[in-house]
mmCIF file of C-alpha atoms and ligand atoms in Angstrom:
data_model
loop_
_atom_site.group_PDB
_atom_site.id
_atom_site.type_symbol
_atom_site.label_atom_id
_atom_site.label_comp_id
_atom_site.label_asym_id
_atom_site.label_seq_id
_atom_site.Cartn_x
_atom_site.Cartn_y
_atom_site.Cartn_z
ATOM 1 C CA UNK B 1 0.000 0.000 0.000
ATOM 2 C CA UNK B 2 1.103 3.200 -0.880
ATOM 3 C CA UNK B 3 2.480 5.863 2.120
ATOM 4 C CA UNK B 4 -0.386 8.185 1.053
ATOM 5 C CA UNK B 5 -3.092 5.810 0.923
ATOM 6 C CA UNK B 6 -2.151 4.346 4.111
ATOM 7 C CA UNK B 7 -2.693 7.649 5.905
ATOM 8 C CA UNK B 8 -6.174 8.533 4.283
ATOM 9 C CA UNK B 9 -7.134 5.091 5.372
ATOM 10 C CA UNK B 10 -5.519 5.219 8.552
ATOM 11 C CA UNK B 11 -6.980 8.738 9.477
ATOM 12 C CA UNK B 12 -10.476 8.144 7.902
ATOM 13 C CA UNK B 13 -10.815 4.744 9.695
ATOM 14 C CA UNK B 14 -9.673 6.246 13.042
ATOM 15 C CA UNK B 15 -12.217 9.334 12.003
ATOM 16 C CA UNK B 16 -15.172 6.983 12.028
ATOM 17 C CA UNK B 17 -14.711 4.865 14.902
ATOM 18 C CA UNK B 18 -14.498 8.019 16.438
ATOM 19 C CA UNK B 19 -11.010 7.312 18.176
ATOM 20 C CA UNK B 20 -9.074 10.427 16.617
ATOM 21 C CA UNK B 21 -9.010 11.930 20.096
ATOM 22 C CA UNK B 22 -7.156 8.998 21.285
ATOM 23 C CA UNK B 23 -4.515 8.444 18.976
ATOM 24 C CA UNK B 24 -1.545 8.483 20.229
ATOM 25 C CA UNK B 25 0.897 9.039 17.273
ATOM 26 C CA UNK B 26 1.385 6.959 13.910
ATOM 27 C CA UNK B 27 1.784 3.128 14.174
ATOM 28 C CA UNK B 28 4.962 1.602 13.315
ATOM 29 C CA UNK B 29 5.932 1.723 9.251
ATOM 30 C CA UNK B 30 3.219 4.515 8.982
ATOM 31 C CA UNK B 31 4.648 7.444 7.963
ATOM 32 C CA UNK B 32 5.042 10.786 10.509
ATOM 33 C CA UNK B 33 2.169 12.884 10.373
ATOM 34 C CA UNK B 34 3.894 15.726 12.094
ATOM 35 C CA UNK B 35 4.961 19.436 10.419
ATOM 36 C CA UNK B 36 6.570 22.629 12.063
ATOM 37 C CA UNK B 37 4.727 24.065 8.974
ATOM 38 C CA UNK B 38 2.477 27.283 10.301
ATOM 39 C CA UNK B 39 -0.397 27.644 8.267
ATOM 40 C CA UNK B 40 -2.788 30.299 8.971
ATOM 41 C CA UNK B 41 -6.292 29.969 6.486
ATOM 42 C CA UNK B 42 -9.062 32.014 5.639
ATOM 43 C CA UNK B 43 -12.852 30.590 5.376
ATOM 44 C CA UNK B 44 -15.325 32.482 4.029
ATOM 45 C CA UNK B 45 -18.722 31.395 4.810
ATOM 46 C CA UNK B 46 -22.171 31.533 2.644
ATOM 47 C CA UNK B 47 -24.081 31.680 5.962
ATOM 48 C CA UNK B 48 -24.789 34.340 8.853
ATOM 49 C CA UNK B 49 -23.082 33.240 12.883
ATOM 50 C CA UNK B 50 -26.670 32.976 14.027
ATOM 51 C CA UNK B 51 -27.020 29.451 11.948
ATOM 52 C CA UNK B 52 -25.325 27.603 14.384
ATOM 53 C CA UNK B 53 -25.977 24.560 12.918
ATOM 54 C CA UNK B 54 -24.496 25.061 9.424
ATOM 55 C CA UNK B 55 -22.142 27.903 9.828
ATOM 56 C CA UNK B 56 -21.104 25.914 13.213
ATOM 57 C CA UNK B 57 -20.017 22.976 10.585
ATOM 58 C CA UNK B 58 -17.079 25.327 9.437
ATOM 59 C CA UNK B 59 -15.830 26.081 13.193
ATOM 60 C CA UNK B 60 -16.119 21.998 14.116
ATOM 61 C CA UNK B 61 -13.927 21.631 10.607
ATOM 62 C CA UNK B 62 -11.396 24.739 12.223
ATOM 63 C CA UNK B 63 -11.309 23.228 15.472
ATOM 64 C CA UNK B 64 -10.567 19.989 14.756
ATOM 65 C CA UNK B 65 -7.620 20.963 12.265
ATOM 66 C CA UNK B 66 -6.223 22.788 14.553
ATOM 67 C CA UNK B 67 -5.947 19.953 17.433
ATOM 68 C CA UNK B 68 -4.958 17.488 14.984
ATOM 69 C CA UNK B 69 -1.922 19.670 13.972
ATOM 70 C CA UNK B 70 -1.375 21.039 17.943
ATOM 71 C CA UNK B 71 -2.014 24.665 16.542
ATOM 72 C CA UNK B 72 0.387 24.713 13.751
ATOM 73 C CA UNK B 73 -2.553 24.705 10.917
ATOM 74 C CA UNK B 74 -5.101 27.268 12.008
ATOM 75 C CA UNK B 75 -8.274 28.205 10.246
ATOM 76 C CA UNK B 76 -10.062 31.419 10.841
ATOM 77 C CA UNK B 77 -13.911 31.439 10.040
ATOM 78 C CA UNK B 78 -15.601 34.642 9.196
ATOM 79 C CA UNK B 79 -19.493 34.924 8.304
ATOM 80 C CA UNK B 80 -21.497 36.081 5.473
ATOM 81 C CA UNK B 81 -20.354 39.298 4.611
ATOM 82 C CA UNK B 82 -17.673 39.596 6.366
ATOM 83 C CA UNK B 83 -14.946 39.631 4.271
ATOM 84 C CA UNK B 84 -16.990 38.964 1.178
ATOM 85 C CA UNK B 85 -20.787 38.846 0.595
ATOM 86 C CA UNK B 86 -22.403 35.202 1.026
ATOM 87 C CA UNK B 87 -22.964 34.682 -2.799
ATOM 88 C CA UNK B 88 -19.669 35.855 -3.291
ATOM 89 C CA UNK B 89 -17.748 32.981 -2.083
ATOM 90 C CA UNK B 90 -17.183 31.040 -5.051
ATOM 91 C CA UNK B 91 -15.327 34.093 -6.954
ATOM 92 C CA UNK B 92 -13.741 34.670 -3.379
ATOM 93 C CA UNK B 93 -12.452 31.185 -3.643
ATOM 94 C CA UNK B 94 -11.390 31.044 -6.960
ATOM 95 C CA UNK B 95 -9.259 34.818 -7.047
ATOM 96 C CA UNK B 96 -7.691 33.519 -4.079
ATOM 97 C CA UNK B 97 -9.449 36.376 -1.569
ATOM 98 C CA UNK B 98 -9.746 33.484 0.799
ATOM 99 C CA UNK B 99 -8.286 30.264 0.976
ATOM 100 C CA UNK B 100 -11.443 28.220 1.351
ATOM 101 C CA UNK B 101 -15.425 28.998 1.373
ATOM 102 C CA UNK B 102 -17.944 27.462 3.215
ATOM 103 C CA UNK B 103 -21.355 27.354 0.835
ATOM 104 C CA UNK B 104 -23.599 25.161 -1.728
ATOM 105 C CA UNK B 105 -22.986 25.087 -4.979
ATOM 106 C CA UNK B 106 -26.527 25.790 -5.795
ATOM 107 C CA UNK B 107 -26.293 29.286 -5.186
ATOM 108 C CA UNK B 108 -23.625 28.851 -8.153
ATOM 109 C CA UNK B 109 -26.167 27.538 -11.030
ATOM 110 C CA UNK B 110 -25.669 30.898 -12.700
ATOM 111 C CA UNK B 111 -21.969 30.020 -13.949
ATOM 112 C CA UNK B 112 -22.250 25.898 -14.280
ATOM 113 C CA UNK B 113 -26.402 24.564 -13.735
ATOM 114 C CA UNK B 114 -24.471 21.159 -13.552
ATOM 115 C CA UNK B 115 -23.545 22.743 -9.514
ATOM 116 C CA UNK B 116 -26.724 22.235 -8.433
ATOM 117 C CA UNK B 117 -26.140 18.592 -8.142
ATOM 118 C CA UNK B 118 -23.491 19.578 -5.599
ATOM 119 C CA UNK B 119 -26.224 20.346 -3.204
ATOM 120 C CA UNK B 120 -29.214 19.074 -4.352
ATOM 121 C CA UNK B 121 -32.200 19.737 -7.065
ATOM 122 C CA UNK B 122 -36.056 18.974 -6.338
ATOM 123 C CA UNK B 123 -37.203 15.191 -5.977
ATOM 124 C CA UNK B 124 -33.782 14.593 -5.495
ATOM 125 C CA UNK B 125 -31.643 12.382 -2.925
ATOM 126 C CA UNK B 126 -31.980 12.506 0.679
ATOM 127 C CA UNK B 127 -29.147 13.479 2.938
ATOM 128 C CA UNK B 128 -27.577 9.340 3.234
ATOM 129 C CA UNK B 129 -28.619 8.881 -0.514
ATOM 130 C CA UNK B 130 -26.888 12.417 -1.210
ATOM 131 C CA UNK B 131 -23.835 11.502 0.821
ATOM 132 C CA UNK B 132 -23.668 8.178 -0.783
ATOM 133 C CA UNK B 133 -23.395 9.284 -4.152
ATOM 134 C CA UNK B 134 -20.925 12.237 -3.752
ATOM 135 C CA UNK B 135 -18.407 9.432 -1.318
ATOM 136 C CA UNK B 136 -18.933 6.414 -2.873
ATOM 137 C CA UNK B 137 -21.065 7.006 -5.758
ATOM 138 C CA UNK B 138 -18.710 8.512 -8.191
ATOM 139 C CA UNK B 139 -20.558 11.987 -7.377
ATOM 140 C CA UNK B 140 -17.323 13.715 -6.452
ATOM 141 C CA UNK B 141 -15.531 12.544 -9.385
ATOM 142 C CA UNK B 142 -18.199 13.420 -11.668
ATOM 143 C CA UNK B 143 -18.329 17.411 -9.926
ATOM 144 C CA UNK B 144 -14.616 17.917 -9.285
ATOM 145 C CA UNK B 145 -13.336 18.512 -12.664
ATOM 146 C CA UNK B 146 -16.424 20.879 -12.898
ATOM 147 C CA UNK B 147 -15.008 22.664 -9.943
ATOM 148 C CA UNK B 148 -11.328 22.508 -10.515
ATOM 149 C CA UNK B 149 -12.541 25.023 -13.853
ATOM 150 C CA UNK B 150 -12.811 27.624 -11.135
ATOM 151 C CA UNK B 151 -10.262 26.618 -9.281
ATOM 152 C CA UNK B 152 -11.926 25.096 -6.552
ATOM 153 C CA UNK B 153 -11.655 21.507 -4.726
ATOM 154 C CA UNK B 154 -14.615 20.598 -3.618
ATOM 155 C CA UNK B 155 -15.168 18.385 -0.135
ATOM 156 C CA UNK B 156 -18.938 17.716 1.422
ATOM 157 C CA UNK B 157 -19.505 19.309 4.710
ATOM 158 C CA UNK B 158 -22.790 18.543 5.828
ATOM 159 C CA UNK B 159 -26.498 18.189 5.419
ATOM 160 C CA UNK B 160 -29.109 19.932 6.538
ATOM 161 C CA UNK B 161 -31.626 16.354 5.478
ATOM 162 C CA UNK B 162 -35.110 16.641 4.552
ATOM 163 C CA UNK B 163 -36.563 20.800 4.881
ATOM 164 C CA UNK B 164 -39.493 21.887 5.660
ATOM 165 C CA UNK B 165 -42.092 22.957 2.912
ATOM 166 C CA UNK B 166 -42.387 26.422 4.183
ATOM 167 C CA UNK B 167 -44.604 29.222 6.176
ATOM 168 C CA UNK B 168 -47.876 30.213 4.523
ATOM 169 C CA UNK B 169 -50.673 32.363 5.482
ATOM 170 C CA UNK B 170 -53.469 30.857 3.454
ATOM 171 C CA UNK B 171 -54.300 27.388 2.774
ATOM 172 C CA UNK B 172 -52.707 25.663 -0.104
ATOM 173 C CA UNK B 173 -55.180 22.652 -0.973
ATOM 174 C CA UNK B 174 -54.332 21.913 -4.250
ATOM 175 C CA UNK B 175 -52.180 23.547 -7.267
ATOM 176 C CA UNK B 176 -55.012 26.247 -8.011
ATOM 177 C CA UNK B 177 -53.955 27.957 -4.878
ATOM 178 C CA UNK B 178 -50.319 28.417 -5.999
ATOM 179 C CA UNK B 179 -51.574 31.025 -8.729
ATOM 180 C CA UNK B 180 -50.248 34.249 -7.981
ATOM 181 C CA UNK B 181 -49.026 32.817 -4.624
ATOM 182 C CA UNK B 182 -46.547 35.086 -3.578
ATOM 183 C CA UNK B 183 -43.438 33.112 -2.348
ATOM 184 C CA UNK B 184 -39.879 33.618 -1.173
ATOM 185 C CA UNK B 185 -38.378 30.399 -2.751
ATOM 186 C CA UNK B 186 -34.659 30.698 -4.531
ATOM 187 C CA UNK B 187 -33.032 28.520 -6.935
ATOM 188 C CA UNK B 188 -34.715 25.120 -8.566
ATOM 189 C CA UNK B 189 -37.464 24.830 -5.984
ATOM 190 C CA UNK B 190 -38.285 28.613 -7.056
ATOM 191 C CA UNK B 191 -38.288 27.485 -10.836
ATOM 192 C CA UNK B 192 -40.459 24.881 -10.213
ATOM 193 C CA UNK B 193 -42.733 26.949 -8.554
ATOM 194 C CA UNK B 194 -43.031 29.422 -11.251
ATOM 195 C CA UNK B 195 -44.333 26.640 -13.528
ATOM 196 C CA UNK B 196 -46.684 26.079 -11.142
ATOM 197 C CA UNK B 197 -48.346 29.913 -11.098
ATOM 198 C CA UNK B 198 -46.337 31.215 -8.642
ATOM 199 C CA UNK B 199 -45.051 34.513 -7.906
ATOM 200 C CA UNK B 200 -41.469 33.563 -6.970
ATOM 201 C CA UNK B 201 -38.780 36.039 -4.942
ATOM 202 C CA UNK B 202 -35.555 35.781 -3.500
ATOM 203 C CA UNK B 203 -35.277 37.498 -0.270
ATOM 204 C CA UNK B 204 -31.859 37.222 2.162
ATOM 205 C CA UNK B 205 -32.476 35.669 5.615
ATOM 206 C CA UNK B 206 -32.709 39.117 7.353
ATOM 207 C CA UNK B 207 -35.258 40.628 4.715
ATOM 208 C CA UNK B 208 -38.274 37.737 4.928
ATOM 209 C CA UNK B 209 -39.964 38.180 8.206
ATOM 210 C CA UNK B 210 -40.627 41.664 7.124
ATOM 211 C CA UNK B 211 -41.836 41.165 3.948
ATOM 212 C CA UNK B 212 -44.077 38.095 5.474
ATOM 213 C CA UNK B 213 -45.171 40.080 8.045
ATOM 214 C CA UNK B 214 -46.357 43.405 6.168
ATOM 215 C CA UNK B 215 -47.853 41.062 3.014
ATOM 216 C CA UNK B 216 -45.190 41.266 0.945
ATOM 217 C CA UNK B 217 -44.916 37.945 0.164
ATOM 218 C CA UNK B 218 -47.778 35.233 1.522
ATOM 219 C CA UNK B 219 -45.386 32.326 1.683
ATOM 220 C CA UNK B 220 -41.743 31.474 2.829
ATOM 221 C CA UNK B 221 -39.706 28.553 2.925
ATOM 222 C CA UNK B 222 -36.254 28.352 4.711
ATOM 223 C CA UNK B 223 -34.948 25.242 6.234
ATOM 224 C CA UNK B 224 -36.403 23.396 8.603
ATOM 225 C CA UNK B 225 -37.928 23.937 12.667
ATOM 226 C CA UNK B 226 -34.892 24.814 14.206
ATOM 227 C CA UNK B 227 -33.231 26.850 12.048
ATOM 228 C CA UNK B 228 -36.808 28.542 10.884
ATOM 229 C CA UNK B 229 -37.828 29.145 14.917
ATOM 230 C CA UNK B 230 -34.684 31.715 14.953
ATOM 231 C CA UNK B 231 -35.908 33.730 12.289
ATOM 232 C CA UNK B 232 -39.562 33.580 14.101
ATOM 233 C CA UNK B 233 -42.153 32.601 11.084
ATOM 234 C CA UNK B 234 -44.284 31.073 13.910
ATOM 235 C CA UNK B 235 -45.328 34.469 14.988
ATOM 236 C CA UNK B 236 -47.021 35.438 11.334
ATOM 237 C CA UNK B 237 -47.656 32.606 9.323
ATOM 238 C CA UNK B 238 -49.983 29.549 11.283
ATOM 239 C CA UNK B 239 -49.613 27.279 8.288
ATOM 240 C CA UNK B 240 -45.840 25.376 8.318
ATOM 241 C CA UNK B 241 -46.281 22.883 5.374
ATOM 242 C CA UNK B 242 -43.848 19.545 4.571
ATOM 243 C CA UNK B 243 -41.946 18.390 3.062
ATOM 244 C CA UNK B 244 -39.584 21.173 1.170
ATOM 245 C CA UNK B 245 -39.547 19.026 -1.667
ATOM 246 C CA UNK B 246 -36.995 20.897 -3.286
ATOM 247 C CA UNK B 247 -34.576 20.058 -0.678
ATOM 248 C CA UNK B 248 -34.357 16.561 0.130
ATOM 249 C CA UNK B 249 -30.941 16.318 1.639
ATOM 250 C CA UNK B 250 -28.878 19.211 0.078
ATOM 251 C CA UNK B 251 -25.623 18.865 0.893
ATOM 252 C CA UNK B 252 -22.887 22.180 1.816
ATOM 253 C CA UNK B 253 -19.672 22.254 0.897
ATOM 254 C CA UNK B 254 -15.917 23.336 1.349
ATOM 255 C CA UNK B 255 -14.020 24.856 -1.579
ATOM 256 C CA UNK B 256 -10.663 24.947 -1.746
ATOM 257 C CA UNK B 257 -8.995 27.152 -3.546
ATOM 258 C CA UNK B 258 -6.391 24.767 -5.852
ATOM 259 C CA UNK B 259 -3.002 26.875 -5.413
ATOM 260 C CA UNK B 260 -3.759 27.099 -1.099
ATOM 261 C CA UNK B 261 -4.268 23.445 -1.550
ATOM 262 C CA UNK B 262 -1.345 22.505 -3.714
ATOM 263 C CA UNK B 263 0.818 24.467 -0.941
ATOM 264 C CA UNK B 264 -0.544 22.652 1.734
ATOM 265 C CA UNK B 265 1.626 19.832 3.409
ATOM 266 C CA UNK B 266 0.507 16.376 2.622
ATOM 267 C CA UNK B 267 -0.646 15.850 6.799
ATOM 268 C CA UNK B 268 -2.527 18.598 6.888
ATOM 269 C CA UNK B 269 -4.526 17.848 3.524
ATOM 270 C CA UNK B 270 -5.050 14.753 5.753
ATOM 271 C CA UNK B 271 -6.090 17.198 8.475
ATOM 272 C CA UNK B 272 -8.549 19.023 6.544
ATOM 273 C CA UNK B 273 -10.377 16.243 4.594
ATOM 274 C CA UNK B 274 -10.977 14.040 8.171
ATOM 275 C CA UNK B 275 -12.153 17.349 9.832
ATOM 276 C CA UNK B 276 -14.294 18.291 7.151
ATOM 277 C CA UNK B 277 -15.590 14.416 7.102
ATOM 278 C CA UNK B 278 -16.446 14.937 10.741
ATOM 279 C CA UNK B 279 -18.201 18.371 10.743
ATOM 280 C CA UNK B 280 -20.973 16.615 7.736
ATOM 281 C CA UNK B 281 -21.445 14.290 10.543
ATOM 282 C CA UNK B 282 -21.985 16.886 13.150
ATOM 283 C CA UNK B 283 -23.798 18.756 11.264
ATOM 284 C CA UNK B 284 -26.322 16.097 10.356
ATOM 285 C CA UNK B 285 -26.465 15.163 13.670
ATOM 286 C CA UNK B 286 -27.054 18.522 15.469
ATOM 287 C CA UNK B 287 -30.075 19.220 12.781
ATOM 288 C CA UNK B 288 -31.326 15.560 13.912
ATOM 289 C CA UNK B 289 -31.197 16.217 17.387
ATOM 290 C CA UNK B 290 -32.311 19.644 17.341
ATOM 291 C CA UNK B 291 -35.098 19.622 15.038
ATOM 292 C CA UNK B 292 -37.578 17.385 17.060
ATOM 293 C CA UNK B 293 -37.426 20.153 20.133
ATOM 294 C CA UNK B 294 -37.571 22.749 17.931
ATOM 295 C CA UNK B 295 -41.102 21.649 16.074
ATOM 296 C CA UNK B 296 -42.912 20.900 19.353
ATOM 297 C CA UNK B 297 -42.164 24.778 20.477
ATOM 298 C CA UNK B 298 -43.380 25.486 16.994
ATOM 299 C CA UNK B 299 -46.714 23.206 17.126
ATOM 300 C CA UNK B 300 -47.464 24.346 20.721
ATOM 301 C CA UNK B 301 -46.877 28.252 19.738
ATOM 302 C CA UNK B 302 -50.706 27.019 17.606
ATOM 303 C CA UNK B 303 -48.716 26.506 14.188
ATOM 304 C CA UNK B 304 -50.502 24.154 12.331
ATOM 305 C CA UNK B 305 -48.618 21.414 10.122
ATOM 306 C CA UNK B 306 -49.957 20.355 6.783
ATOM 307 C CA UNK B 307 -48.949 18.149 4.253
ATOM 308 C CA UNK B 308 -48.281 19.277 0.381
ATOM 309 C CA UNK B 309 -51.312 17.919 -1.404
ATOM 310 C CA UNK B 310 -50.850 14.665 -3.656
ATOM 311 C CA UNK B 311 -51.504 16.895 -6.586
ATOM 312 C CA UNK B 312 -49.420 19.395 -5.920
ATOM 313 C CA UNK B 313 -46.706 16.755 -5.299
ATOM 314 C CA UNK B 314 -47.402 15.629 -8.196
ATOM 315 C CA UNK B 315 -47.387 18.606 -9.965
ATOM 316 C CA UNK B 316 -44.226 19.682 -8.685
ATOM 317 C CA UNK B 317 -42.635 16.371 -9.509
ATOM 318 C CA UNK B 318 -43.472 16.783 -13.233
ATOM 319 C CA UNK B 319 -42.234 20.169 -13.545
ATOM 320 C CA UNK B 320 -39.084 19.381 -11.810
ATOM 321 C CA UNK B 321 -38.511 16.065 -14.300
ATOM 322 C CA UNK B 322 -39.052 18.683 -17.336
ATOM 323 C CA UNK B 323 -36.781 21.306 -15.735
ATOM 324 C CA UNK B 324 -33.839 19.260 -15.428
ATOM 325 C CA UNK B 325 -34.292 16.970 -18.866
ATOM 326 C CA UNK B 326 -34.768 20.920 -20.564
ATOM 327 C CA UNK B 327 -31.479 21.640 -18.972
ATOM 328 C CA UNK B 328 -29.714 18.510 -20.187
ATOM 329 C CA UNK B 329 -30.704 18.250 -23.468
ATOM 330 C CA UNK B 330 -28.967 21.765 -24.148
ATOM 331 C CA UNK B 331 -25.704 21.523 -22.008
ATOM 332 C CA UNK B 332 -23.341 18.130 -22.598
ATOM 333 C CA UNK B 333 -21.681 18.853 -19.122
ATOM 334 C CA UNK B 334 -25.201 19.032 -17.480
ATOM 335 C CA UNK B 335 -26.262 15.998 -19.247
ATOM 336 C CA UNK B 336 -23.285 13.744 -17.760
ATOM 337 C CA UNK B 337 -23.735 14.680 -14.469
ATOM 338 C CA UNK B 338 -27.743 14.160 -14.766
ATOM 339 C CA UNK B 339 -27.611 11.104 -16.413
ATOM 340 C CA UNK B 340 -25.028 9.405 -13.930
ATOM 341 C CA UNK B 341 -27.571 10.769 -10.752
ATOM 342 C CA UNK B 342 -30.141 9.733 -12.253
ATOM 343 C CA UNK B 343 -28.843 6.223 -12.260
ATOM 344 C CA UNK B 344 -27.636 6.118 -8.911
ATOM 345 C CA UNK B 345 -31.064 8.095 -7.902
ATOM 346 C CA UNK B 346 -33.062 5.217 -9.237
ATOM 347 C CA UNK B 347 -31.074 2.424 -7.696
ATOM 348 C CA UNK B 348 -30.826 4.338 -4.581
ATOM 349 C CA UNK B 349 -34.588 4.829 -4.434
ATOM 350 C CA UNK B 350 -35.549 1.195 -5.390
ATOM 351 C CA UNK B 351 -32.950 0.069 -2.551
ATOM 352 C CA UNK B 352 -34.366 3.230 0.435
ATOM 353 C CA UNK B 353 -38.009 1.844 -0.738
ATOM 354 C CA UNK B 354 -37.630 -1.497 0.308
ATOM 355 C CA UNK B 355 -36.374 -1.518 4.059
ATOM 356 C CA UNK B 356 -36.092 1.767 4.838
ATOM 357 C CA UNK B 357 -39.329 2.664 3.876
ATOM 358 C CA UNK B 358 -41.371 0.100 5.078
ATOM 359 C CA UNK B 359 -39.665 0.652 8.530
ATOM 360 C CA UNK B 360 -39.877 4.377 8.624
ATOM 361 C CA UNK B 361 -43.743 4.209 7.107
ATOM 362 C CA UNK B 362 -44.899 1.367 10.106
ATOM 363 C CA UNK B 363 -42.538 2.885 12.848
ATOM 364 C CA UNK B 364 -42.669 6.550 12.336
ATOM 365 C CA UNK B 365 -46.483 7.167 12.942
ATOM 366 C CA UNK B 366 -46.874 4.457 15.807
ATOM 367 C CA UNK B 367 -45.064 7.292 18.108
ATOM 368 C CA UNK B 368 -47.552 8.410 20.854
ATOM 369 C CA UNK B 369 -50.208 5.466 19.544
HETATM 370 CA CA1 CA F 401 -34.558 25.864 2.006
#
């Protein structure tokens, strides 16, 4: 086995039993891990302090390096706007403003579509099926060449799994209530919802309550109960619908920029690719554990939860299956990414609808019976 490969095994096996904080050095014939190299980096995040759950992902990832490397490799984490606005990160990334960016390559459709599939697109993959394909699915190697044109190197770095449809203020029982709906909804999702008679918007974080609250828009979606309790929907808008089917599992991301990473020393590459393996597993986890408390505040505030309608479902499902086969019939690059998720989407889906489902379907609504 090669040196290299013996370390990424090494470190990523000792990352998933959990047991980094008890190593106690290399093993004998494995090579020394240790550097006097100082390295100070730069993260620029997509996402405000106050989303403690995914911005928190890049401080876990900063944390971590920096104990693995006792200090020498230190990354500094600044928020949206900080150094560069959220949407900026990308070009921040790629001139070399920053070292790294914390963000979803769906905000990024508008130089390369095919970076949606970064994240996620609508009717997509959940956050294990997302995960799957990126790791071990060929995912990565399918989106890094796409990245490396900006050059970027891409690593996952969390999930936020399945969102939340949204806040609305009127009843939405089938698809002829979505005409004219005004609706804060960005990227695919938004697209979708266009098709569907909506009046779509993109709004920052900061700017939707007020709009909801003085009828600027009638509908919001955002992520899910804990994150969406912050921001305080709950207050003006009784109706908190499920599931945000245009976010299954979308997945956020690290980008390196290439020349920071070809400078790096080999360990700390090591450093940075277990950390960042470890804060998508935090982050996960936190939204997991957090959600549940989060939605029973929300329910006994007198929110009301209601499903999307089968039609509109199916509506929306339709829409999104145009959408994307419109997009990859005109753009080859699209078209090879789509093709090979679509692939994996319907083996993963056959394989999730067999156990999984029948589990979560018996198990899931037996709570309280
Ligand atoms: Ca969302």
């Amino acid at each position: 086995m090669k040196r290299r490969q013996f370390v990424k095994t090494g470190l990523a096996a000792a990352a998933s039993a959990g047991l980094l904080g008890a190593c106690r050095g290399p093993q004998e014939g494995a090579p020394a891990v240790h550097t006097d190299t100082r390295v100070t980096w730069r993260i620029a995040s997509s996402f405000p302090r106050g989303l403690d759950t995914i911005y928190g992902a890049a401080e876990v990832l900063a944390e971590r390096v920096e104990a693995l490397s006792e200090g020498r490799f230190r990354i500094r984490v600044y928020p949206a706007g900080e150094l560069v606005p959220g949407l900026q990160v990308l070009d921040a990334v790629q001139q070399g403003t920053v070292h790294a960016g914390h963000t979803a390559g769906y905000y990024f459709t508008g130089k390369n579509p095919a970076l949606a599939f970064d994240t996620c697109v609508p009717f997509g993959l959940t956050s294990r099926q997302q995960t799957a394909w990126l790791t071990e699915g060929g995912g990565l190697e399918l989106l890094r060449p796409l990245f490396a044109d900006f050059n970027v190197l891409n690593f996952p770095a969390g999930n936020t799994g399945s969102q939340m449809g949204g806040w609305f203020k009127k009843e939405i029982a089938g698809t002829a209530d979505l005409q004219g709906l005004k609706m804060r909804i960005p990227g695919l999702g938004g697209q979708v919802m266009s098709r569907l008679g909506a009046t779509v918007q993109v709004l920052a974080g900061g700017d939707i309550y007020p709009a909801l609250e003085r009828g600027a828009i009638d509908a919001t979606e955002w992520v899910g109960p804990y994150d969406d309790e912050k921001l305080g929907f709950h207050k003006i808008a009784k109706l908190y619908y499920y599931p945000g089917w245009w976010e299954p599992g979308p997945n956020l991301s690290f980008y390196v920029n290439l020349d920071a990473w070809a400078k790096l020393p080999a360990a700390y590459q090591q450093m940075f690719e277990v950390a960042a393996a470890e804060s998508a597993t935090v982050m996960q986890a936190r939204y997991d554990a957090r959600n549940p408390a989060a939605l029973s505040r929300i329910v006994a505030s007198g929110v009301q939860l209601r499903p999307f309608s089968r039609d509109v479902m199916e509506a929306a499902a339709l829409a999104t299956e145009s959408l994307l086969e419109e997009e990859a019939a005109g753009d080859p690059a699209y078209r090879r990414v789509y093709a090979a998720w679509k692939k994996s989407k319907q083996e993963y889906f056959q394989w999730f609808g067999t156990a999984e489902l029948a589990y979560d379907s018996f198990a899931f609504p037996r709570v309280g019976a």
